[in-house]
PDB file of C-alpha atoms and ligand atoms in Angstrom:
ATOM      1  CA  UNK A 815       4.247  -4.665 -27.953  1.00 38.00           C
ATOM      2  CA  UNK A 816       3.078  -5.665 -24.690  1.00 39.00           C
ATOM      3  CA  UNK A 817       5.846  -3.804 -22.920  1.00 39.00           C
ATOM      4  CA  UNK A 818       6.187  -1.460 -25.162  1.00 37.00           C
ATOM      5  CA  UNK A 819       2.492  -0.341 -24.295  1.00 36.00           C
ATOM      6  CA  UNK A 820       3.342  -0.146 -20.787  1.00 39.00           C
ATOM      7  CA  UNK A 821       6.281   2.485 -21.382  1.00 36.00           C
ATOM      8  CA  UNK A 822       3.928   4.425 -23.397  1.00 33.00           C
ATOM      9  CA  UNK A 823       1.418   3.978 -20.586  1.00 35.00           C
ATOM     10  CA  UNK A 824       4.301   5.472 -18.208  1.00 35.00           C
ATOM     11  CA  UNK A 825       5.524   8.100 -20.160  1.00 34.00           C
ATOM     12  CA  UNK A 826       1.439   9.583 -21.062  1.00 31.00           C
ATOM     13  CA  UNK A 827       0.893   9.380 -17.368  1.00 35.00           C
ATOM     14  CA  UNK A 828       4.000  11.185 -16.523  1.00 35.00           C
ATOM     15  CA  UNK A 829       3.005  14.146 -19.198  1.00 33.00           C
ATOM     16  CA  UNK A 830      -0.474  14.191 -17.690  1.00 32.00           C
ATOM     17  CA  UNK A 831       0.893  14.862 -13.951  1.00 36.00           C
ATOM     18  CA  UNK A 832       3.561  17.111 -15.373  1.00 34.00           C
ATOM     19  CA  UNK A 833       6.486  15.067 -13.550  1.00 35.00           C
ATOM     20  CA  UNK A 834       9.275  14.172 -15.622  1.00 32.00           C
ATOM     21  CA  UNK A 835       9.282  10.869 -17.354  1.00 32.00           C
ATOM     22  CA  UNK A 836      10.667   8.350 -15.893  1.00 34.00           C
ATOM     23  CA  UNK A 837      12.047   4.546 -17.179  1.00 32.00           C
ATOM     24  CA  UNK A 838       9.938   1.821 -16.187  1.00 35.00           C
ATOM     25  CA  UNK A 839      10.268  -1.684 -14.907  1.00 37.00           C
ATOM     26  CA  UNK A 840       8.242  -4.301 -16.982  1.00 34.00           C
ATOM     27  CA  UNK A 841       5.011  -5.985 -15.767  1.00 37.00           C
ATOM     28  CA  UNK A 842       5.155  -8.560 -17.832  1.00 32.00           C
ATOM     29  CA  UNK A 843       3.368  -8.633 -20.325  1.00 29.00           C
ATOM     30  CA  UNK A 844       1.250  -5.705 -19.214  1.00 32.00           C
ATOM     31  CA  UNK A 845      -1.076  -3.070 -20.686  1.00 32.00           C
ATOM     32  CA  UNK A 846      -2.124  -0.258 -19.813  1.00 37.00           C
ATOM     33  CA  UNK A 847      -5.401   2.241 -20.023  1.00 40.00           C
ATOM     34  CA  UNK A 848      -4.230   5.061 -19.773  1.00 30.00           C
ATOM     35  CA  UNK A 849      -6.989   7.180 -20.483  1.00 27.00           C
ATOM     36  CA  UNK A 850      -9.507   5.607 -18.096  1.00 38.00           C
ATOM     37  CA  UNK A 851      -6.918   5.733 -15.262  1.00 34.00           C
ATOM     38  CA  UNK A 852      -6.347   9.457 -15.743  1.00 27.00           C
ATOM     39  CA  UNK A 853     -10.207  10.086 -15.528  1.00 30.00           C
ATOM     40  CA  UNK A 854     -11.592   7.427 -13.531  1.00 36.00           C
ATOM     41  CA  UNK A 855     -14.471   5.100 -14.110  1.00 40.00           C
ATOM     42  CA  UNK A 856     -17.459   6.727 -13.152  1.00 37.00           C
ATOM     43  CA  UNK A 857     -16.548   9.603 -11.105  1.00 39.00           C
ATOM     44  CA  UNK A 858     -14.297   6.562  -8.980  1.00 42.00           C
ATOM     45  CA  UNK A 859     -11.738   4.582  -8.710  1.00 42.00           C
ATOM     46  CA  UNK A 860     -13.660   1.598  -9.323  1.00 37.00           C
ATOM     47  CA  UNK A 861     -13.197  -1.948 -10.276  1.00 41.00           C
ATOM     48  CA  UNK A 862     -10.246  -1.946 -12.427  1.00 42.00           C
ATOM     49  CA  UNK A 863      -9.300   1.348 -13.123  1.00 44.00           C
ATOM     50  CA  UNK A 864      -6.662  -0.379 -15.476  1.00 48.00           C
ATOM     51  CA  UNK A 865      -7.257  -3.800 -16.820  1.00 47.00           C
ATOM     52  CA  UNK A 866      -3.044  -4.602 -16.488  1.00 56.00           C
ATOM     53  CA  UNK A 867      -3.665  -8.525 -17.751  1.00 61.00           C
ATOM     54  CA  UNK A 868      -6.462  -9.900 -19.705  1.00 70.00           C
ATOM     55  CA  UNK A 869      -6.744 -12.206 -16.334  1.00 85.00           C
ATOM     56  CA  UNK A 870      -5.385 -12.541 -12.974  1.00 92.00           C
ATOM     57  CA  UNK A 871      -1.786 -14.023 -13.263  1.00 94.00           C
ATOM     58  CA  UNK A 872      -1.259 -17.579 -11.643  1.00 95.00           C
ATOM     59  CA  UNK A 873       2.499 -17.356 -11.774  1.00 95.00           C
ATOM     60  CA  UNK A 874       5.063 -15.285 -11.500  1.00 95.00           C
ATOM     61  CA  UNK A 875       9.008 -15.750 -12.672  1.00 94.00           C
ATOM     62  CA  UNK A 876       8.184 -19.554 -11.673  1.00 95.00           C
ATOM     63  CA  UNK A 877       6.735 -18.921  -8.433  1.00 95.00           C
ATOM     64  CA  UNK A 878       2.924 -19.811  -7.903  1.00 96.00           C
ATOM     65  CA  UNK A 879       0.678 -17.168  -6.472  1.00 97.00           C
ATOM     66  CA  UNK A 880      -2.038 -17.596  -4.288  1.00 96.00           C
ATOM     67  CA  UNK A 881      -5.720 -15.869  -6.570  1.00 96.00           C
ATOM     68  CA  UNK A 882      -6.643 -12.757  -4.966  1.00 95.00           C
ATOM     69  CA  UNK A 883      -9.987 -14.130  -3.891  1.00 91.00           C
ATOM     70  CA  UNK A 884      -8.469 -17.029  -1.145  1.00 89.00           C
ATOM     71  CA  UNK A 885      -7.970 -13.666   0.828  1.00 92.00           C
ATOM     72  CA  UNK A 886     -10.543 -12.854   3.556  1.00 92.00           C
ATOM     73  CA  UNK A 887     -11.913  -9.511   3.800  1.00 92.00           C
ATOM     74  CA  UNK A 888     -11.311  -9.120   8.035  1.00 93.00           C
ATOM     75  CA  UNK A 889     -11.045  -5.455   7.302  1.00 97.00           C
ATOM     76  CA  UNK A 890     -13.014  -3.108   9.952  1.00 98.00           C
ATOM     77  CA  UNK A 891     -15.369  -1.288   8.185  1.00 98.00           C
ATOM     78  CA  UNK A 892     -15.774  -3.744   5.188  1.00 97.00           C
ATOM     79  CA  UNK A 893     -14.625  -2.335   0.745  1.00 96.00           C
ATOM     80  CA  UNK A 894     -14.184   1.433   0.623  1.00 96.00           C
ATOM     81  CA  UNK A 895     -15.075   3.447  -2.768  1.00 95.00           C
ATOM     82  CA  UNK A 896     -12.546   6.348  -3.003  1.00 94.00           C
ATOM     83  CA  UNK A 897     -13.535   8.957  -5.551  1.00 93.00           C
ATOM     84  CA  UNK A 898     -11.644   9.179  -8.380  1.00 87.00           C
ATOM     85  CA  UNK A 899     -11.966  13.187  -9.078  1.00 91.00           C
ATOM     86  CA  UNK A 900     -11.422  14.016  -5.560  1.00 95.00           C
ATOM     87  CA  UNK A 901      -8.871  11.448  -3.921  1.00 97.00           C
ATOM     88  CA  UNK A 902      -5.459  12.074  -2.926  1.00 98.00           C
ATOM     89  CA  UNK A 903      -2.616  10.717  -1.447  1.00 98.00           C
ATOM     90  CA  UNK A 904      -1.147  13.001   1.039  1.00 98.00           C
ATOM     91  CA  UNK A 905       2.851  13.182   2.733  1.00 98.00           C
ATOM     92  CA  UNK A 906       2.290  15.041   5.418  1.00 98.00           C
ATOM     93  CA  UNK A 907       4.486  15.599   8.839  1.00 98.00           C
ATOM     94  CA  UNK A 908       8.261  16.254   8.631  1.00 99.00           C
ATOM     95  CA  UNK A 909       8.499  16.654   4.864  1.00 98.00           C
ATOM     96  CA  UNK A 910       9.972  19.865   3.112  1.00 98.00           C
ATOM     97  CA  UNK A 911       7.370  19.577   0.575  1.00 98.00           C
ATOM     98  CA  UNK A 912       3.996  18.127   1.298  1.00 98.00           C
ATOM     99  CA  UNK A 913       1.694  16.542  -1.287  1.00 98.00           C
ATOM    100  CA  UNK A 914      -1.592  15.577  -2.509  1.00 98.00           C
ATOM    101  CA  UNK A 915      -0.330  13.408  -5.105  1.00 98.00           C
ATOM    102  CA  UNK A 916      -3.407  12.662  -7.817  1.00 97.00           C
ATOM    103  CA  UNK A 917      -3.804   8.230  -8.338  1.00 96.00           C
ATOM    104  CA  UNK A 918      -2.151   8.990 -11.683  1.00 94.00           C
ATOM    105  CA  UNK A 919       0.586  10.486 -10.073  1.00 96.00           C
ATOM    106  CA  UNK A 920       1.391   8.066  -8.115  1.00 97.00           C
ATOM    107  CA  UNK A 921       1.579   5.572 -11.026  1.00 96.00           C
ATOM    108  CA  UNK A 922       3.903   7.324 -12.832  1.00 95.00           C
ATOM    109  CA  UNK A 923       6.614   7.235 -10.187  1.00 97.00           C
ATOM    110  CA  UNK A 924       8.932   3.576 -11.303  1.00 96.00           C
ATOM    111  CA  UNK A 925       7.662  -0.087 -11.435  1.00 96.00           C
ATOM    112  CA  UNK A 926       8.515  -2.910  -8.701  1.00 97.00           C
ATOM    113  CA  UNK A 927       7.262  -6.106  -9.008  1.00 97.00           C
ATOM    114  CA  UNK A 928       7.785  -8.498  -6.259  1.00 97.00           C
ATOM    115  CA  UNK A 929       6.335 -11.736  -4.785  1.00 97.00           C
ATOM    116  CA  UNK A 930       5.447 -11.082  -1.061  1.00 98.00           C
ATOM    117  CA  UNK A 931       3.635 -13.566   1.179  1.00 97.00           C
ATOM    118  CA  UNK A 932       1.106 -11.679   3.741  1.00 97.00           C
ATOM    119  CA  UNK A 933       0.560 -13.326   6.843  1.00 95.00           C
ATOM    120  CA  UNK A 934      -2.505 -12.563   9.096  1.00 94.00           C
ATOM    121  CA  UNK A 935      -2.283 -12.878  12.789  1.00 92.00           C
ATOM    122  CA  UNK A 936      -5.471 -14.530  12.156  1.00 92.00           C
ATOM    123  CA  UNK A 937      -3.410 -17.910  10.926  1.00 91.00           C
ATOM    124  CA  UNK A 938      -3.772 -18.120   7.215  1.00 94.00           C
ATOM    125  CA  UNK A 939      -1.241 -16.199   4.605  1.00 95.00           C
ATOM    126  CA  UNK A 940      -1.165 -15.934   0.824  1.00 97.00           C
ATOM    127  CA  UNK A 941       1.664 -14.895  -1.760  1.00 97.00           C
ATOM    128  CA  UNK A 942       1.065 -12.625  -4.228  1.00 97.00           C
ATOM    129  CA  UNK A 943       2.170 -10.626  -6.964  1.00 97.00           C
ATOM    130  CA  UNK A 944       2.439  -7.031  -5.914  1.00 97.00           C
ATOM    131  CA  UNK A 945       3.057  -4.044  -7.967  1.00 96.00           C
ATOM    132  CA  UNK A 946       3.862  -0.385  -6.748  1.00 97.00           C
ATOM    133  CA  UNK A 947       6.268   2.197  -6.324  1.00 98.00           C
ATOM    134  CA  UNK A 948       8.377   2.470  -3.379  1.00 98.00           C
ATOM    135  CA  UNK A 949       7.644   4.620  -0.487  1.00 98.00           C
ATOM    136  CA  UNK A 950      11.694   5.825  -0.826  1.00 98.00           C
ATOM    137  CA  UNK A 951      10.241   7.422  -3.920  1.00 98.00           C
ATOM    138  CA  UNK A 952       7.564   9.136  -2.517  1.00 98.00           C
ATOM    139  CA  UNK A 953       9.375  10.148   0.560  1.00 98.00           C
ATOM    140  CA  UNK A 954      12.018  11.446  -1.548  1.00 98.00           C
ATOM    141  CA  UNK A 955       9.642  13.666  -3.917  1.00 98.00           C
ATOM    142  CA  UNK A 956       8.416  15.072  -0.878  1.00 98.00           C
ATOM    143  CA  UNK A 957      11.795  15.725   0.786  1.00 98.00           C
ATOM    144  CA  UNK A 958      11.298  13.953   4.368  1.00 98.00           C
ATOM    145  CA  UNK A 959      13.617  16.021   7.594  1.00 98.00           C
ATOM    146  CA  UNK A 960      16.043  14.017   9.369  1.00 97.00           C
ATOM    147  CA  UNK A 961      14.578  13.801  12.480  1.00 98.00           C
ATOM    148  CA  UNK A 962      11.816  11.785  10.825  1.00 98.00           C
ATOM    149  CA  UNK A 963      11.268   7.709  12.471  1.00 98.00           C
ATOM    150  CA  UNK A 964       8.009   6.484  11.922  1.00 98.00           C
ATOM    151  CA  UNK A 965       5.201   6.353   8.793  1.00 99.00           C
ATOM    152  CA  UNK A 966       1.939   6.517  10.110  1.00 99.00           C
ATOM    153  CA  UNK A 967      -0.282   5.476   7.174  1.00 99.00           C
ATOM    154  CA  UNK A 968      -3.907   6.718   7.202  1.00 98.00           C
ATOM    155  CA  UNK A 969      -6.791   4.950   5.624  1.00 98.00           C
ATOM    156  CA  UNK A 970     -10.167   6.086   3.842  1.00 98.00           C
ATOM    157  CA  UNK A 971     -11.922   3.360   6.996  1.00 98.00           C
ATOM    158  CA  UNK A 972     -10.383   5.364   9.321  1.00 98.00           C
ATOM    159  CA  UNK A 973      -7.787   2.525   9.843  1.00 98.00           C
ATOM    160  CA  UNK A 974      -4.395   3.310  10.552  1.00 98.00           C
ATOM    161  CA  UNK A 975      -1.242   1.564  11.373  1.00 98.00           C
ATOM    162  CA  UNK A 976       2.782   2.288  11.277  1.00 98.00           C
ATOM    163  CA  UNK A 977       6.091   1.266   9.812  1.00 98.00           C
ATOM    164  CA  UNK A 978       9.817   2.094  11.384  1.00 98.00           C
ATOM    165  CA  UNK A 979      10.827   4.758   8.256  1.00 98.00           C
ATOM    166  CA  UNK A 980      14.447   3.071   8.210  1.00 98.00           C
ATOM    167  CA  UNK A 981      12.560  -0.429   7.551  1.00 98.00           C
ATOM    168  CA  UNK A 982      10.402   1.433   4.720  1.00 98.00           C
ATOM    169  CA  UNK A 983      14.047   2.573   2.714  1.00 98.00           C
ATOM    170  CA  UNK A 984      15.841  -0.579   3.993  1.00 98.00           C
ATOM    171  CA  UNK A 985      13.347  -3.375   2.974  1.00 98.00           C
ATOM    172  CA  UNK A 986      12.485  -1.131  -0.604  1.00 98.00           C
ATOM    173  CA  UNK A 987       8.501  -1.532   0.795  1.00 98.00           C
ATOM    174  CA  UNK A 988       6.131  -0.530  -2.339  1.00 98.00           C
ATOM    175  CA  UNK A 989       2.546   1.333  -1.888  1.00 98.00           C
ATOM    176  CA  UNK A 990       0.949  -1.483  -4.516  1.00 98.00           C
ATOM    177  CA  UNK A 991      -1.327  -0.172  -7.166  1.00 97.00           C
ATOM    178  CA  UNK A 992      -1.700  -3.914  -8.575  1.00 96.00           C
ATOM    179  CA  UNK A 993      -2.044  -7.636  -6.843  1.00 96.00           C
ATOM    180  CA  UNK A 994      -1.764 -10.766  -9.798  1.00 96.00           C
ATOM    181  CA  UNK A 995      -1.316  -8.220 -12.535  1.00 93.00           C
ATOM    182  CA  UNK A 996      -4.478  -6.327 -11.811  1.00 93.00           C
ATOM    183  CA  UNK A 997      -5.154  -2.588 -10.201  1.00 94.00           C
ATOM    184  CA  UNK A 998      -6.664  -2.887  -6.742  1.00 95.00           C
ATOM    185  CA  UNK A 999     -10.499  -3.218  -6.415  1.00 94.00           C
ATOM    186  CA  UNK A1000     -12.691  -1.441  -3.589  1.00 94.00           C
ATOM    187  CA  UNK A1001     -12.686  -5.090  -2.243  1.00 94.00           C
ATOM    188  CA  UNK A1002      -9.167  -5.506  -1.680  1.00 95.00           C
ATOM    189  CA  UNK A1003      -7.601  -2.049  -0.796  1.00 97.00           C
ATOM    190  CA  UNK A1004      -8.047   0.115  -4.041  1.00 96.00           C
ATOM    191  CA  UNK A1005      -6.269   2.664  -4.754  1.00 97.00           C
ATOM    192  CA  UNK A1006      -3.039   1.702  -2.786  1.00 98.00           C
ATOM    193  CA  UNK A1007      -2.212  -1.262  -0.378  1.00 98.00           C
ATOM    194  CA  UNK A1008       1.227  -1.025   1.832  1.00 98.00           C
ATOM    195  CA  UNK A1009       2.782  -4.120   1.124  1.00 98.00           C
ATOM    196  CA  UNK A1010       4.508  -4.105   4.313  1.00 98.00           C
ATOM    197  CA  UNK A1011       6.800  -7.415   3.598  1.00 98.00           C
ATOM    198  CA  UNK A1012       7.995  -9.489   6.889  1.00 97.00           C
ATOM    199  CA  UNK A1013       5.067  -7.628   8.908  1.00 97.00           C
ATOM    200  CA  UNK A1014       1.465  -9.184  10.307  1.00 96.00           C
ATOM    201  CA  UNK A1015      -1.054  -8.305   7.876  1.00 97.00           C
ATOM    202  CA  UNK A1016      -2.237  -5.701  10.072  1.00 97.00           C
ATOM    203  CA  UNK A1017       0.555  -3.434   8.833  1.00 98.00           C
ATOM    204  CA  UNK A1018      -0.685  -3.783   5.355  1.00 98.00           C
ATOM    205  CA  UNK A1019      -2.468  -0.781   5.562  1.00 98.00           C
ATOM    206  CA  UNK A1020      -4.912  -0.849   2.905  1.00 98.00           C
ATOM    207  CA  UNK A1021      -7.412   2.310   0.851  1.00 98.00           C
ATOM    208  CA  UNK A1022      -4.240   4.635   1.730  1.00 98.00           C
ATOM    209  CA  UNK A1023      -5.428   8.340   1.583  1.00 98.00           C
ATOM    210  CA  UNK A1024      -2.093   9.806   3.822  1.00 98.00           C
ATOM    211  CA  UNK A1025       1.430   9.138   4.862  1.00 99.00           C
ATOM    212  CA  UNK A1026       2.345  11.387   7.691  1.00 99.00           C
ATOM    213  CA  UNK A1027       5.981  11.442   8.841  1.00 99.00           C
ATOM    214  CA  UNK A1028       6.714  11.423  12.336  1.00 99.00           C
ATOM    215  CA  UNK A1029       9.132  11.086  14.875  1.00 98.00           C
ATOM    216  CA  UNK A1030       6.449   9.253  17.146  1.00 98.00           C
ATOM    217  CA  UNK A1031       7.643   5.747  17.295  1.00 97.00           C
ATOM    218  CA  UNK A1032       5.593   4.452  19.597  1.00 97.00           C
ATOM    219  CA  UNK A1033       2.301   5.656  17.866  1.00 98.00           C
ATOM    220  CA  UNK A1034      -0.542   3.198  18.290  1.00 98.00           C
ATOM    221  CA  UNK A1035      -2.630   2.669  14.997  1.00 98.00           C
ATOM    222  CA  UNK A1036      -6.072   0.522  14.811  1.00 98.00           C
ATOM    223  CA  UNK A1037      -4.970  -3.136  15.757  1.00 96.00           C
ATOM    224  CA  UNK A1038      -1.825  -1.883  18.019  1.00 96.00           C
ATOM    225  CA  UNK A1039      -3.991   0.127  20.278  1.00 96.00           C
ATOM    226  CA  UNK A1040      -5.702  -3.015  20.840  1.00 94.00           C
ATOM    227  CA  UNK A1041      -2.739  -4.728  21.935  1.00 93.00           C
ATOM    228  CA  UNK A1042      -0.375  -5.707  18.909  1.00 94.00           C
ATOM    229  CA  UNK A1043       2.846  -5.062  19.088  1.00 94.00           C
ATOM    230  CA  UNK A1044       3.918  -1.592  16.856  1.00 96.00           C
ATOM    231  CA  UNK A1045       6.291  -3.732  15.573  1.00 96.00           C
ATOM    232  CA  UNK A1046       4.322  -6.147  13.909  1.00 96.00           C
ATOM    233  CA  UNK A1047       7.390  -8.388  12.226  1.00 95.00           C
ATOM    234  CA  UNK A1048       5.971 -11.557  11.526  1.00 94.00           C
ATOM    235  CA  UNK A1049       7.250 -14.663  13.537  1.00 82.00           C
ATOM    236  CA  UNK A1050       7.741 -12.664  16.683  1.00 70.00           C
ATOM    237  CA  UNK A1051       5.137 -13.558  19.359  1.00 59.00           C
ATOM    238  CA  UNK A1052       2.319 -10.858  19.350  1.00 60.00           C
ATOM    239  CA  UNK A1053      -0.593 -10.802  21.959  1.00 54.00           C
ATOM    240  CA  UNK A1054      -4.188  -9.742  21.885  1.00 54.00           C
ATOM    241  CA  UNK A1055      -5.346  -8.888  24.853  1.00 46.00           C
ATOM    242  CA  UNK A1056      -9.341 -10.739  25.748  1.00 41.00           C
ATOM    243  CA  UNK A1057     -10.976  -7.994  25.007  1.00 43.00           C
ATOM    244  CA  UNK A1058     -10.920  -4.324  24.029  1.00 42.00           C
ATOM    245  CA  UNK A1059     -11.215  -2.631  27.825  1.00 40.00           C
ATOM    246  CA  UNK A1060      -7.690  -4.202  28.724  1.00 40.00           C
ATOM    247  CA  UNK A1061      -5.606  -1.528  28.605  1.00 40.00           C
ATOM    248  CA  UNK A1062      -2.968  -1.886  25.098  1.00 39.00           C
ATOM    249  CA  UNK A1063       0.546  -4.279  25.917  1.00 39.00           C
ATOM    250  CA  UNK A1064       3.466  -2.259  24.809  1.00 37.00           C
ATOM    251  CA  UNK A1065       5.591  -3.756  22.211  1.00 36.00           C
TER     252      UNK A1065
HETATM  253  N1  LIG B1748      -7.634  -0.007   5.926  1.00 73.83           N
HETATM  254  C1  LIG B1748      -7.580  -0.811   6.197  1.00 73.83           C
HETATM  255  N2  LIG B1748      -6.108  -1.493   6.138  1.00 73.83           N
HETATM  256  C2  LIG B1748      -6.556  -2.618   6.681  1.00 73.83           C
HETATM  257  C3  LIG B1748      -6.913  -3.697   7.521  1.00 73.83           C
HETATM  258  C4  LIG B1748      -8.458  -2.941   7.529  1.00 73.83           C
HETATM  259  O1  LIG B1748      -9.219  -3.340   8.232  1.00 73.83           O
HETATM  260  N3  LIG B1748      -8.560  -1.851   7.041  1.00 73.83           N
HETATM  261  N4  LIG B1748      -6.551  -5.118   7.835  1.00 73.83           N
HETATM  262  C5  LIG B1748      -5.545  -5.359   8.001  1.00 73.83           C
HETATM  263  C6  LIG B1748      -5.392  -6.810   8.001  1.00 73.83           C
HETATM  264  S1  LIG B1748      -5.843  -7.164   9.608  1.00 73.83           S
HETATM  265  C7  LIG B1748      -4.848  -7.697   6.924  1.00 73.83           C
HETATM  266  S2  LIG B1748      -4.368  -9.296   7.697  1.00 73.83           S
HETATM  267  C8  LIG B1748      -4.671  -6.812   5.989  1.00 73.83           C
HETATM  268  C9  LIG B1748      -5.634  -8.117   4.435  1.00 73.83           C
HETATM  269  O2  LIG B1748      -4.917  -7.494   3.316  1.00 73.83           O
HETATM  270  P1  LIG B1748      -5.863  -8.354   2.361  1.00 73.83           P
HETATM  271  O3  LIG B1748      -6.954  -7.560   2.200  1.00 73.83           O
HETATM  272  O4  LIG B1748      -5.006  -8.047   1.237  1.00 73.83           O
HETATM  273  O5  LIG B1748      -5.770 -10.229   2.268  1.00 73.83           O
HETATM  274  O6  LIG B1748      -5.111  -6.183   5.671  1.00 73.83           O
HETATM  275  C10 LIG B1748      -4.963  -4.958   6.663  1.00 73.83           C
HETATM  276  N5  LIG B1748      -5.158  -3.738   6.379  1.00 73.83           N
HETATM  277 MO1  LIG B1749      -4.680  -9.486   9.578  1.00 73.83          MO
END
């Protein structure tokens, strides 16, 4: 019954967006309030545009999850409030069809669920259930070009970070719209956060507004310019300059 609501919800969204209906995976026990997601509430993608669960889930398929509230907000400019009416996820650069997708158009892509650990270089980590869409599916829709090798994620707060295109494809990296069964909110990255599996937290771009498909493997985002590695793989050493005035350390 609940699964049924999800499928109906997604078909409805697919119709609204004009995209062909896609078979949706199941988010266990989820329901989707398609109407409020389509219109946005109070003109914003505000708190809980989609109430997926009556409450946050604390375990998923036998794996226990960290509470969302355990995540410290260490972002460069604090919560961001995307505008539901004007918000677009842009996919630009080395693509055949540049896209500007509305929130509900992104949600109409097939749903993927994964429990993933987020590790911040500050020394904390958290295991959450991440729900979203494959970057690969978004990139397919835009038709990425052979020459591309890097994705630059541009965010509402001016933050930027990158990911190797091959990594995004091989590791089935998702652009997440929910954690622990609840939609992302302005305090934790709404509408979308990159769940950058096996990469340090600074690679998990929040409040994403644009994915630039480029051939620029050495491009440095916000923290990369301040000395953190471009690759950002967890477990590899990272080095941070003593202050921002020092030249950035190369990978
Ligand atoms: N737009 C944006 N994304 C961002 C950041 C930021 O400041 N701005 N901080 C990064 C860092 S350093 C970390 S550790 C993670 C934290 O993600 P969380 O809020 O889901 O724990 O977000 C990353 N994504
Ligand atoms: Mo971080």
